[in-house]
Coordinates of C-alpha atoms in Angstrom, one line a residue:
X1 CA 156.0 190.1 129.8
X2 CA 152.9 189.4 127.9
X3 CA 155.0 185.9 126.3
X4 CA 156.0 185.2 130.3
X5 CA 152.4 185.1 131.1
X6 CA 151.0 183.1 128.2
X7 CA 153.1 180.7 129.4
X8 CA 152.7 180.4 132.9
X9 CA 148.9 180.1 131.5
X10 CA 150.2 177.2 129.4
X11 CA 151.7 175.4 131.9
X12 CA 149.2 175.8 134.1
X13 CA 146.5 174.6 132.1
X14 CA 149.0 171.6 131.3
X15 CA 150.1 170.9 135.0
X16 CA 146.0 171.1 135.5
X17 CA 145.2 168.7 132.5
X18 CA 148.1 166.1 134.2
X19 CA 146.4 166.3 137.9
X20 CA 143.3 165.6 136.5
X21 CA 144.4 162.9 134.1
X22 CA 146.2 161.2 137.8
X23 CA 143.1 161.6 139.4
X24 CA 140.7 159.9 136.6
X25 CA 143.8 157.1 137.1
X26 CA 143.5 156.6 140.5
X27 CA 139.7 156.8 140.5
X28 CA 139.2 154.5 137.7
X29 CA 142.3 151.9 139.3
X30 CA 139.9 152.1 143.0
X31 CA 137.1 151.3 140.9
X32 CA 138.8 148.3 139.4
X33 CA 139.6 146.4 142.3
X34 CA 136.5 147.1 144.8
X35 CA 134.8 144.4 146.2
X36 CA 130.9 144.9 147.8
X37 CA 130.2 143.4 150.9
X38 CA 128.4 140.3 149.7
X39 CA 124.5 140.2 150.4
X40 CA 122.9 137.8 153.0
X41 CA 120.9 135.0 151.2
X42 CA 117.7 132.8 153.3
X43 CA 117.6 129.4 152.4
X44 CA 115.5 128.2 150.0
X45 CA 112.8 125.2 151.0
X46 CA 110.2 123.1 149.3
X47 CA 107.1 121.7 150.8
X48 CA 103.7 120.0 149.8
X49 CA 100.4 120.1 151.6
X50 CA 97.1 118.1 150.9
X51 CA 93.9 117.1 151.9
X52 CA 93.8 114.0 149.7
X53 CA 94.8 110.4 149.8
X54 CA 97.7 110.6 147.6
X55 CA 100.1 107.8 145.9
X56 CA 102.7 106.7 148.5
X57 CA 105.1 107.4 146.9
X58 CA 104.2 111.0 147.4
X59 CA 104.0 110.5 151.2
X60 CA 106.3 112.2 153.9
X61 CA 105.2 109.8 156.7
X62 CA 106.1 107.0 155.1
X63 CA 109.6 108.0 155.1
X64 CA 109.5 109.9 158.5
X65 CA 113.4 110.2 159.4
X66 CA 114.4 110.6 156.6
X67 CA 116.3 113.5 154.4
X68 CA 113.6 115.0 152.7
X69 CA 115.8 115.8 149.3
X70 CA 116.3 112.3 149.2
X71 CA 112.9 112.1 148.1
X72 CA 112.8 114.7 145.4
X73 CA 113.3 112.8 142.4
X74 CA 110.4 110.1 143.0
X75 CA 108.1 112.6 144.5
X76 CA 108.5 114.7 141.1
X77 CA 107.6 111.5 139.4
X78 CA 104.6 110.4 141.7
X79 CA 103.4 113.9 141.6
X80 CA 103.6 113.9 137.5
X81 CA 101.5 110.7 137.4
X82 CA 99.0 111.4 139.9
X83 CA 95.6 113.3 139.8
X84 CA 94.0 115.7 142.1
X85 CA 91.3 113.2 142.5
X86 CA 90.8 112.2 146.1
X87 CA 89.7 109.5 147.8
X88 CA 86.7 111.7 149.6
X89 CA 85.9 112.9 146.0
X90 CA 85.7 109.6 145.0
X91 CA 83.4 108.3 147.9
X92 CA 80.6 110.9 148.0
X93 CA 78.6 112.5 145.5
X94 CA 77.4 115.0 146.6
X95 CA 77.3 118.7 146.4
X96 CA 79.8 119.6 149.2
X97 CA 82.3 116.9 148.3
X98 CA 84.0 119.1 145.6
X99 CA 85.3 121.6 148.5
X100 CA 85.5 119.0 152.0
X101 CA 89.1 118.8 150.4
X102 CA 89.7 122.4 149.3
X103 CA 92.6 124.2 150.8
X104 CA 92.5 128.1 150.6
X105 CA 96.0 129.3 150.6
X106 CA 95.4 132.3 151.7
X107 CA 94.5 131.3 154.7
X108 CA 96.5 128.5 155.4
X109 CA 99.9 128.8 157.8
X110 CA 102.6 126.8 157.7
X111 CA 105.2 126.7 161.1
X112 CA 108.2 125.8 161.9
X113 CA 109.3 124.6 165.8
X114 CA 112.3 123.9 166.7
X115 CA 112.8 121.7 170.4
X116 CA 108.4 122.3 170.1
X117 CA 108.4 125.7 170.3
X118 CA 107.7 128.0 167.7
X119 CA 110.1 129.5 165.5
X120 CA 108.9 131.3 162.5
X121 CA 106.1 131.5 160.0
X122 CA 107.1 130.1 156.7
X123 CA 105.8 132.6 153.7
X124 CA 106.1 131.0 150.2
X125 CA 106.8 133.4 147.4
X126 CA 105.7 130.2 145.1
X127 CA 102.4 129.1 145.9
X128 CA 101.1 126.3 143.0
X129 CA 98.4 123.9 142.9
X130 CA 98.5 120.6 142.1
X131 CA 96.5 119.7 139.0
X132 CA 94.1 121.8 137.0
X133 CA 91.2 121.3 140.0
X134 CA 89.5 124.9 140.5
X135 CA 89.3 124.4 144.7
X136 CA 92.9 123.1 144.9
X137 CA 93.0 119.8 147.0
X138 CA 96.7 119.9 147.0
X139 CA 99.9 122.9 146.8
X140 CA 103.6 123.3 146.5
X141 CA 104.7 126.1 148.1
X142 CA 108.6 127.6 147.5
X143 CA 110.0 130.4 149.4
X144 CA 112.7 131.4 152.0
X145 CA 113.2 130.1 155.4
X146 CA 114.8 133.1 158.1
X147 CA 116.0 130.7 161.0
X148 CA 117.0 127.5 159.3
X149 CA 116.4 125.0 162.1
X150 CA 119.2 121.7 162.5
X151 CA 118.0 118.3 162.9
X152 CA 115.0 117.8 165.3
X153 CA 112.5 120.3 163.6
X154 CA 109.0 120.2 163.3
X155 CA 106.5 121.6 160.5
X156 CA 102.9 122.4 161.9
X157 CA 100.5 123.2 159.5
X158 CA 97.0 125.1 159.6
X159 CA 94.7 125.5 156.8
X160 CA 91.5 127.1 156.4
X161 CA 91.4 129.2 159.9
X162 CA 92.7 132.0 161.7
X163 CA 96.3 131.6 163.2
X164 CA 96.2 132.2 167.1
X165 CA 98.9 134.5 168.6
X166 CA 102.3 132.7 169.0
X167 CA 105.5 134.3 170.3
X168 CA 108.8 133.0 169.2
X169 CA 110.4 130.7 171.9
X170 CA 107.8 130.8 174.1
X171 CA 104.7 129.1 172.2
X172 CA 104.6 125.6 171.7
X173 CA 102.9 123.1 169.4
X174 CA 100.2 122.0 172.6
X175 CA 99.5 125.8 173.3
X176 CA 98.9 126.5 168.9
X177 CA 96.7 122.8 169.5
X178 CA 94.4 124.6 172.4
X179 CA 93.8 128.0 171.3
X180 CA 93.3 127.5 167.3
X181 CA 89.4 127.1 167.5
X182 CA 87.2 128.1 165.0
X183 CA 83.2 128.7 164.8
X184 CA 81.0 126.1 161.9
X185 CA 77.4 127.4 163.3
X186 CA 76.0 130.6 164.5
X187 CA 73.0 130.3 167.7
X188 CA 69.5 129.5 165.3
X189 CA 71.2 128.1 162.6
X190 CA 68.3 125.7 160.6
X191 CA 70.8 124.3 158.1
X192 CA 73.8 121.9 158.4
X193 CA 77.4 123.0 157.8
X194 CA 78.4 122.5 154.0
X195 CA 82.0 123.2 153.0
X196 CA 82.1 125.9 150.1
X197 CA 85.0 128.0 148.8
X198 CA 83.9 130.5 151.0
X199 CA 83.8 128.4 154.7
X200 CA 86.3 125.9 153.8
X201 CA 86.9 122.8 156.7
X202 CA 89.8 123.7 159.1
X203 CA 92.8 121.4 158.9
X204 CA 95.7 120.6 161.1
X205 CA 99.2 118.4 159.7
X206 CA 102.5 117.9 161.1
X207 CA 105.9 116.3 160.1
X208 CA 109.0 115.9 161.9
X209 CA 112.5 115.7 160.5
X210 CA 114.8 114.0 162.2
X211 CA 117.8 113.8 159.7
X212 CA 120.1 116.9 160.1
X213 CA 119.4 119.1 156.5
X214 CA 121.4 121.0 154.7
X215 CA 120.1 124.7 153.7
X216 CA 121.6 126.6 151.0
X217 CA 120.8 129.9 149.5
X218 CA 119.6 129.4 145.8
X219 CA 119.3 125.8 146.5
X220 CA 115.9 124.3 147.4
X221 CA 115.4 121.7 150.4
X222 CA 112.3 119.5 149.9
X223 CA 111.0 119.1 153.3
X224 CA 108.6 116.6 151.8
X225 CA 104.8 116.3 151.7
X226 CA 102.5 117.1 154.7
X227 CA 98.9 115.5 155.0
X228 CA 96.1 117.6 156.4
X229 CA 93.4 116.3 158.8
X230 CA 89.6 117.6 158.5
X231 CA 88.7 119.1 161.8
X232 CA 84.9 118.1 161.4
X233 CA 83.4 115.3 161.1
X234 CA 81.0 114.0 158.1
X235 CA 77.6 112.8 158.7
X236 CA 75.5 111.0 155.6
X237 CA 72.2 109.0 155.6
X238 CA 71.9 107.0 152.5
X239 CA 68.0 106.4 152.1
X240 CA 67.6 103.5 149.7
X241 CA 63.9 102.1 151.1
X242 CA 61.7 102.9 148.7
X243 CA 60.0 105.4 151.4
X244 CA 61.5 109.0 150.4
X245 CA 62.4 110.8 153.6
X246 CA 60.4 113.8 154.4
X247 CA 62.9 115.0 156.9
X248 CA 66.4 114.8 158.6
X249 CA 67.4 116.1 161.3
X250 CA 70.7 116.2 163.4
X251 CA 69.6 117.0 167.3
X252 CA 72.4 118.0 169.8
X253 CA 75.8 119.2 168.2
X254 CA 78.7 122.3 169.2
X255 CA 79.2 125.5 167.2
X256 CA 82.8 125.5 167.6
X257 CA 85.4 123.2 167.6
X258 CA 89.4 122.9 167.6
X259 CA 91.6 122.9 164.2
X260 CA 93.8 120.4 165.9
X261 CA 93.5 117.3 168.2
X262 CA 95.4 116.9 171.4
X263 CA 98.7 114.7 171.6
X264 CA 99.1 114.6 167.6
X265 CA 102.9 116.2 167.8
X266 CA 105.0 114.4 166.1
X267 CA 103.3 113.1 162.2
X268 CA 100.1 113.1 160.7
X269 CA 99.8 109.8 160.4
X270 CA 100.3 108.5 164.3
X271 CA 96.2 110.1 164.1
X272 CA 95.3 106.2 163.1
X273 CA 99.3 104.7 163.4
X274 CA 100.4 105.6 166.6
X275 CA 103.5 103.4 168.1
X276 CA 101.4 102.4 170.9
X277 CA 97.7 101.7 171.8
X278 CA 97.2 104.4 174.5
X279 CA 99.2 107.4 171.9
X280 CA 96.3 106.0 169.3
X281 CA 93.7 106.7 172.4
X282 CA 95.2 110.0 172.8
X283 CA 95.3 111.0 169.6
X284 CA 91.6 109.9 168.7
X285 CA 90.2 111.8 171.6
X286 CA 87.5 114.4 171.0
X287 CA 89.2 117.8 172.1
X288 CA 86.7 120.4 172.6
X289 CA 87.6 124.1 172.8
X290 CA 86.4 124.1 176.8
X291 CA 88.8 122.7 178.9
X292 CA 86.5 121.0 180.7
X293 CA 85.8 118.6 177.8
X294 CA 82.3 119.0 178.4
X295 CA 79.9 119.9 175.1
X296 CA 78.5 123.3 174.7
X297 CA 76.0 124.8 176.9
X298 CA 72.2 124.0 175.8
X299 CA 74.4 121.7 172.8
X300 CA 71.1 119.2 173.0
X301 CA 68.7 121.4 172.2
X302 CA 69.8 122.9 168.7
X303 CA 68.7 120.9 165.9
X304 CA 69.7 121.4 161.8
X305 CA 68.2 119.9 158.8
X306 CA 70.8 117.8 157.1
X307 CA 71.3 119.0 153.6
X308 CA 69.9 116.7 150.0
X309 CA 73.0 116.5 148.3
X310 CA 71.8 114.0 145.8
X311 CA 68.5 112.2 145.0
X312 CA 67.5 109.8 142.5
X313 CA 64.6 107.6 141.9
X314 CA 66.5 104.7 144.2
X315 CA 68.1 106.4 146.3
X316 CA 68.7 109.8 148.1
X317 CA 71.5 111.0 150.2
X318 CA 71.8 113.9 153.4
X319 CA 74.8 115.2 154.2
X320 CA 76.1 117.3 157.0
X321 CA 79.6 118.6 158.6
X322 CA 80.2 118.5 162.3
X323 CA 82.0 119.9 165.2
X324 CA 83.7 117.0 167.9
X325 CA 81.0 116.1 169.5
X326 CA 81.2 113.9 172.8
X327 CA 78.2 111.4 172.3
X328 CA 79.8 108.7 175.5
X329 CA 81.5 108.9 178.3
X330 CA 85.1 107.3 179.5
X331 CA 83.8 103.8 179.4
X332 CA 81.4 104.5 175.9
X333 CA 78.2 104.9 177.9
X334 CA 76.1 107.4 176.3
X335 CA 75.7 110.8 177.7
X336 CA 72.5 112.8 178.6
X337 CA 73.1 115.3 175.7
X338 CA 74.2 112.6 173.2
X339 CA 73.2 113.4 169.4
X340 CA 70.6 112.1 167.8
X341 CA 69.7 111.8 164.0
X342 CA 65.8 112.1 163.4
X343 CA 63.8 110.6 160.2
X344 CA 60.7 111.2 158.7
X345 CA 59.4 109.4 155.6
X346 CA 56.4 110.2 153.7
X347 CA 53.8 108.1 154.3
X348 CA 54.6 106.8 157.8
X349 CA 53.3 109.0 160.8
X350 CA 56.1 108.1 163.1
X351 CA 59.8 109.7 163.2
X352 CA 62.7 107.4 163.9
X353 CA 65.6 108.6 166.4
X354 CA 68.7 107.1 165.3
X355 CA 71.7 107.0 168.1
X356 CA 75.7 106.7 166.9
X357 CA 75.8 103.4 168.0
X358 CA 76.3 100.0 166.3
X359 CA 73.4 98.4 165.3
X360 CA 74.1 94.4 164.8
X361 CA 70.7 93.4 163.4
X362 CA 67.7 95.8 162.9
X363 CA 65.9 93.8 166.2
X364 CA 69.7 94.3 168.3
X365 CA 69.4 95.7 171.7
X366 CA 70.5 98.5 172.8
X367 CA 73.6 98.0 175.1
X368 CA 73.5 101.9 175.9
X369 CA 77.1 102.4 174.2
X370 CA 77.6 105.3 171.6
X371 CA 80.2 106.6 169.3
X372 CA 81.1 109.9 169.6
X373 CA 81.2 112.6 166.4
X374 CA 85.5 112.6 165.6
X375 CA 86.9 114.6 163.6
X376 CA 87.9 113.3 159.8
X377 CA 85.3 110.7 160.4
X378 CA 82.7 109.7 158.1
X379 CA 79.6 108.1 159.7
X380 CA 77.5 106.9 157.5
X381 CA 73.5 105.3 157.9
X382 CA 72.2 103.0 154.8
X383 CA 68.7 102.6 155.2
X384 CA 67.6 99.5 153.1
X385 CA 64.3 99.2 154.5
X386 CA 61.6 101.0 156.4
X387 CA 57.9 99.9 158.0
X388 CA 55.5 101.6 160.2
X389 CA 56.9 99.7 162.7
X390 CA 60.4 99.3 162.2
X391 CA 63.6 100.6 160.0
X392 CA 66.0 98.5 158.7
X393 CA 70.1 99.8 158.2
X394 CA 73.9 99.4 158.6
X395 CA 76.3 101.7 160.0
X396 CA 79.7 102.6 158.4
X397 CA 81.9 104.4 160.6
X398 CA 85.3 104.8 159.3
X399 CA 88.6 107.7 159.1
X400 CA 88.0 109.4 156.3
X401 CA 90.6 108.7 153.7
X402 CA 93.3 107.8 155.5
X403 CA 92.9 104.0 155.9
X404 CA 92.4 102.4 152.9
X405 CA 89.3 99.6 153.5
X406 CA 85.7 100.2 155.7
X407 CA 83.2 97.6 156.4
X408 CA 80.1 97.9 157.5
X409 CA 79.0 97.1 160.7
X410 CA 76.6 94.6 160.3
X411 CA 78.0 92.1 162.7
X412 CA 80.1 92.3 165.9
X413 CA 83.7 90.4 166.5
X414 CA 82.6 86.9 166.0
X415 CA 84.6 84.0 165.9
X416 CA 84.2 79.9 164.2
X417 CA 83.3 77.6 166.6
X418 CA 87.2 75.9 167.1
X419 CA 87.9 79.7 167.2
X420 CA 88.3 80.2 171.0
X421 CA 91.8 80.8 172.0
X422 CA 94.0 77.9 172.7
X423 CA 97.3 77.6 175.0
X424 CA 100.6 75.3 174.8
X425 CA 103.0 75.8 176.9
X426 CA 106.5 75.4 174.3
X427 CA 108.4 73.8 177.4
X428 CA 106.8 70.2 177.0
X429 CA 104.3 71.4 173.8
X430 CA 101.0 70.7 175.5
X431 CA 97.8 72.1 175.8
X432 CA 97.9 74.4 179.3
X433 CA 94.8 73.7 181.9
X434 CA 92.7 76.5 182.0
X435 CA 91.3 78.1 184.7
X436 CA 87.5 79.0 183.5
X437 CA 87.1 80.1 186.9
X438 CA 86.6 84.3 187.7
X439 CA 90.4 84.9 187.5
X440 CA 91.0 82.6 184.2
X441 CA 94.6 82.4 185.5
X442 CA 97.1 79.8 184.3
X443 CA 100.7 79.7 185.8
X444 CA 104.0 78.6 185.0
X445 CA 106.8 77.2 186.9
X446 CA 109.5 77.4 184.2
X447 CA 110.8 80.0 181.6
X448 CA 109.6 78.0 178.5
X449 CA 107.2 80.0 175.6
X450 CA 103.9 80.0 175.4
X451 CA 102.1 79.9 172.2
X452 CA 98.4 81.1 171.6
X453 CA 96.6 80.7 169.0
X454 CA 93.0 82.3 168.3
X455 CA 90.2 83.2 165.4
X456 CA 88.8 86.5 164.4
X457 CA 86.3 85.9 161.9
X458 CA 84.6 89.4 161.6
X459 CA 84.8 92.6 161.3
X460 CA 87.2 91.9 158.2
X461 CA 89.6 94.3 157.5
X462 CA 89.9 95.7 161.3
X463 CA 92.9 95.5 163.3
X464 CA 93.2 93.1 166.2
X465 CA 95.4 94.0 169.5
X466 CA 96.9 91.7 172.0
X467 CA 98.1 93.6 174.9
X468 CA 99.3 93.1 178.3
X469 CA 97.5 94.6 181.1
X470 CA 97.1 94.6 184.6
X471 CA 101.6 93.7 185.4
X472 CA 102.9 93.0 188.4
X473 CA 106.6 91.8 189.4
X474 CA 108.8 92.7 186.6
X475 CA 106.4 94.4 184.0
X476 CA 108.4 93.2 181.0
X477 CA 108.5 89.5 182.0
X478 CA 106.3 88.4 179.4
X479 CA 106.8 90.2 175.6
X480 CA 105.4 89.2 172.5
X481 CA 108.2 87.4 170.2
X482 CA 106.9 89.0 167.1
X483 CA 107.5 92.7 168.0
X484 CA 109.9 92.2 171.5
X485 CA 107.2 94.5 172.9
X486 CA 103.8 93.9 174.9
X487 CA 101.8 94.4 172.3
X488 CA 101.4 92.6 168.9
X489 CA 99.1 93.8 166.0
X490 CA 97.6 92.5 163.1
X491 CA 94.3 92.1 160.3
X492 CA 91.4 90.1 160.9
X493 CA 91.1 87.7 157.8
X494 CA 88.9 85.0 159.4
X495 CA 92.3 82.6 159.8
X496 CA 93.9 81.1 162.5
X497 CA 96.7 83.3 164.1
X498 CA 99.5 82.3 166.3
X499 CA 101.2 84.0 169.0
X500 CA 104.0 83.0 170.7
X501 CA 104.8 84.7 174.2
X502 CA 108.2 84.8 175.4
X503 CA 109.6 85.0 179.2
X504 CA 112.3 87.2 180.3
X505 CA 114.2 85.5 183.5
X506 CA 112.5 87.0 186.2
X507 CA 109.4 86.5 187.8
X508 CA 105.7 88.4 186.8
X509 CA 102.6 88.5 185.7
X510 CA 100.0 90.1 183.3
X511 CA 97.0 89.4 182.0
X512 CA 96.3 89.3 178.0
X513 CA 93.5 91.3 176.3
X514 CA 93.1 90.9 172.5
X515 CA 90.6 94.0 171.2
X516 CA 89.6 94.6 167.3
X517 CA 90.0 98.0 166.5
X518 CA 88.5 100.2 163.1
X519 CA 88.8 104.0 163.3
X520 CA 87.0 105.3 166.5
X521 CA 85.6 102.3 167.7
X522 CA 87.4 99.7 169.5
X523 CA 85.4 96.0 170.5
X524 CA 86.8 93.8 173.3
X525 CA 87.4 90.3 171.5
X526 CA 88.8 88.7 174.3
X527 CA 84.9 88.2 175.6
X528 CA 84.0 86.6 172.6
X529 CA 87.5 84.5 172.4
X530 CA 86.8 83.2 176.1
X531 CA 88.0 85.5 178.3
X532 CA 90.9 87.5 179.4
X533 CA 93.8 85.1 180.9
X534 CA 96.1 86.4 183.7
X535 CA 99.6 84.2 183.0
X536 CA 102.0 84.4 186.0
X537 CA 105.2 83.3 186.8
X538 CA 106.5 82.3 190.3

C-alpha cells in the first residue's frame, strides 16, 4: 500500500510539473505574438515669429501660397547667416530700443483658424531664440498640432498681452481683433510709455496657407515665418539746435489701445501691401478699443514728459510709445482733442506747440490737416534750429521697419515744370484737347488707347497711385494696360512715367486721380499734375 501511494504522489507531482510546463507554453507562445493597439501621434509643426526686419529669404509673405516645407532648406540657411539685429535697433539709440522688439514667450499665443474661426491654441514644447540677444527679437517654436487643419488655414499670432476668451468654432479672427485690448498708461501717469522686459509692446501677425500640407507624426511641417506688428506707435524729437530743451511734453493721448488693427486677415504684410488702395485704407485705420472710434474721455487733457533717451553735446533725443491716437477726422482735418507735442528750451521764455502735421518750410501755413498717431509708426521731429521767435524742423513719418526707405518731409509732391500730365490719344497719336474747364473732361468717340504721361519729382521714394474713380456705364471700360486692373502703382524717381489706358468695347466713364502715398499719409498729386480728368466714352 505504502509503494501504491508513493506512486500515485509521483505521478502526481509529474502530471502537475507537465500542466504547468503546458501552461508556461501557452503563456509564453500568447506573449510571442501580441500586438498593442498602436498609440495616437499629433503632428508635428515648425513656426518662426519676429519683430524684426529680417532677410527675405526668411520671409513667409513673400511666398504667401506656398508649401511652407518648401521653404525649409533656404530658411535654415538665411536664418544661419543672419543676426538678431533689427532694423528698429539699428535706427534708434536709445534706451528703450533694446526691448521695442522684444517678444516674451510666455506670453505670446499663437492660433490656428480654420474657414476664420478659431480652432486651437498652438503650445510649443520647443521654444528657441534666434541668436544670443538677451530680450529675444525673434523664436522658433516646435511642438504638436491637435486638429491639423487642410488647405485654407490661418495662423494669428499675439505677443506680449493677454489672450481674450475664444471658443472653438464660434470665435473668429475680427472678434480676437476687437476684444484683445491692452492698457500702456494708468490715470496721472507723468512719464511716457517705455518698453522694458517687464511691459513689453503688444504685437499682432498673421499668415495664410493656401497650399494643402501634409502633417505627419514625427515629421515636422514648417509653416514658415510670421512677422509681428508693434501695436503702439513711436514718438522721437531729435533736438540738434544748439538750444538744449528744458522740456517735452506729449498733450492728449489714450491709455489703452488694441493688439491688432481692423481688416488685417489674411498676411502681415497687406498692413503697407494690400492688393487694393481701399484694403491698404482699411488696414491703416486707427482702431480704438470703443467702438465708437472716438478717443478716450478727457484724452486732451493728460499730458507725459517724453523720456531723454540719449544726449550728447550736439544733440539730444526724447522718446516716447503711444496708443492709436485719432489726431483728424475722415477728410484729415484736425480734431478738437488732437495731440500736441510741447517744447521748452533753456534760455527762451516761450514754449513751442508742435501739431502731427507736415510742415513744408519752417514759415508754411497751416492748412489745418493732421496725421494721426498709427500703430508701428515712427514719427519723428528734427529740430535744426530754434529763435525766440521761431523753430526751425523736418518731419519723418514713416512704418517702422517694414518698408525699407523714409524721406523726410521737407517738401510736398512737386513736379518739373514740363511735368504736368500730357494726353495722346493712340488712335491717330495726337495730343488730346483738354478741357481746363471745372469738369476737365475729355471724350472719345472710338476704342483706340490713351497714353498719359506725367512727372513726380518729390517726395522720392513714395509710391504714386493712378486710380479710377467716380464710374459710370460699364465700370471696367477703361483699365490700366500695365496691371489689367484700375489701378496702376509705382516709385517716384523724378522721371517721366507713361501710362497707357486701354478701352474695353462698351461704353463708360471715369475720372483719373494719381495720389503719392508713404506710410500713413497719402497727398493728392493730381492737383499739383493739373487736375483730375474725367475720360468718357459715348
Amino acid at each position: 500500500m505504502k509503494e501504491l501511494n508513493a506512486i500515485l504522489t509521483s505521478s502526481a507531482r509529474v502530471l502537475a510539473a507537465l500542466a504547468l510546463g503546458c501552461l508556461c507554453l501557452l503563456s509564453c507562445r500568447k506573449a510571442s505574438t501580441f500586438e498593442p493597439e498602436p498609440e495616437w501621434e499629433a503632428a508635428i509643426v515648425t513656426l518662426r515669429i519676429t519683430a524684426g526686419e529680417t532677410p527675405a529669404a526668411t520671409r513667409a509673405d513673400d511666398t504667401y501660397g506656398e508649401t511652407p516645407a518648401a521653404l525649409a532648406s533656404s530658411t535654415a540657411a538665411a536664418l544661419a547667416n543672419s543676426t538678431p539685429a533689427t532694423r528698429a535697433d539699428r535706427e534708434t539709440d536709445d534706451a528703450g530700443a533694446s526691448f521695442e522688439n522684444y517678444i516674451d514667450i510666455s506670453t505670446t499665443h499663437i492660433l490656428f483658424f480654420i474657414d476664420d474661426k478659431f480652432s486651437e491654441e498652438f503650445i510649443p514644447e520647443a521654444v528657441d531664440p534666434v541668436g544670443s540677444a538677451t530680450y529675444p527679437t525673434e523664436w522658433t517654436l516646435r511642438g504638436p498640432i491637435l486638429n491639423p487643419p487642410a488647405a485654407g488655414f490661418k495662423v494669428v499670432v499675439l505677443a506680449n498681452c493677454t489672450l481674450p476668451a475664444l471658443t472653438a468654432g464660434v470665435s473668429t479672427i475680427e472678434d480676437l481683433c476687437k476684444s484683445a485690448v491692452y492698457t500702456a498708461y494708468t490715470a496721472g501717469a507723468t512719464q511716457a510709455f517705455e518698453p522694458s522686459a517687464g511691459s513689453p509692446i503688444p504685437m499682432y501677425g498673421i499668415q495664410t496657407y493656401t497650399s494643402a500640407l501634409t502633417f505627419r507624426p514625427r515629421v515636422a511641417t514648417d509653416l514658415g515665418q510670421i512677422d509681428l506688428l508693434r501695436a503702439m506707435s513711436k514718438v522721437i524729437i531729435r533736438n540738434t539746435s544748439g538750444k538744449p530743451l528744458s522740456s517735452a511734453t506729449l498733450k492728449g493721448y489714450n491709455l489703452q489701445g488694441t493688439v491688432a488693427p481692423l481688416s488685417l486677415y489674411t498676411r502681415t504684410s497687406d498692413w503697407t501691401h494690400a492688393n487694393t488702395y481701399d484694403q491698404l485704407a482699411k488696414c491703416l485705420a486707427v482702431h480704438l478699443p470703443s467702438e465708437d472710434t472716438a478717443n478716450e474721455t478727457s484724452s486732451s487733457a493728460r499730458s507725459v514728459s517724453l523720456i531723454e533717451t540719449s544726449k550728447t553735446a550736439t544733440e539730444e533725443v526724447r522718446t516716447g510709445y503711444f496708443p492709436e491716437y485719432l489726431n483728424a477726422n475722415a477728410d484729415g482735418d484736425g480734431l478738437s482733442d488732437r495731440s500736441l507735442i510741447n517744447l521748452a528750451f533753456v534760455g527762451i521764455t516761450k514754449t513751442y506747440s508742435v501739431d502731427f502735421r507736415y510742415y513744408a518750410t519752417p514759415s508754411s501755413a497751416d492748412d489745418g490737416k493732421r496725421f494721426d498717431l498709427k500703430r508701428n509708426h515712427i514719427y519723428e521731429f528734427d529740430i535744426t534750429k530754434v529763435d525766440a521767435y521761431s523753430l526751425s524742423m523736418t518731419v519723418i513719418a514713416k512704418p517702422w521697419d517694414v518698408q525699407n526707405h523714409s524721406y523726410s518731409f521737407d517738401d510736398n509732391v512737386t513736379v518739373k515744370d514740363t511735368g504736368k500730365q500730357t494726353w495722346h490719344w493712340a488712335a491717330d497719336g495726337s495730343e488730346i484737347t483738354k478741357d481746363t474747364g471745372n469738369d476737365h473732361k475729355m471724350t472719345f468717340p472710338g476704342l483706340g488707347d490713351i497714353k498719359l504721361t506725367f512727372t513726380i519729382d518729390t517726395p522720392v521714394g513714395a509710391e504714386w497711385i493712378a486710380v479710377f474713380e467716380q464710374k459710370s456705364g460699364d465700370l471696367n471700360h477703361f483699365y490700366f494696360e500695365t496691371t489689367g486692373t484700375d489701378r496702376a502703382t509705382g516709385v517716384v524717381d523724378g522721371n517721366r512715367t507713361e501710362l497707357i489706358i486701354k478701352q474695353r468695347d462698351s461704353n463708360g466713364s471715369a475720372r483719373v486721380v494719381i495720389y503719392v502715398h508713404y506710410g500713413n499719409i497719402s497727398f493728392k498729386a493730381s492737383s499739383v499734375l493739373g487736375g483730375e480728368y474725367t475720360l468718357e466714352k459715348y
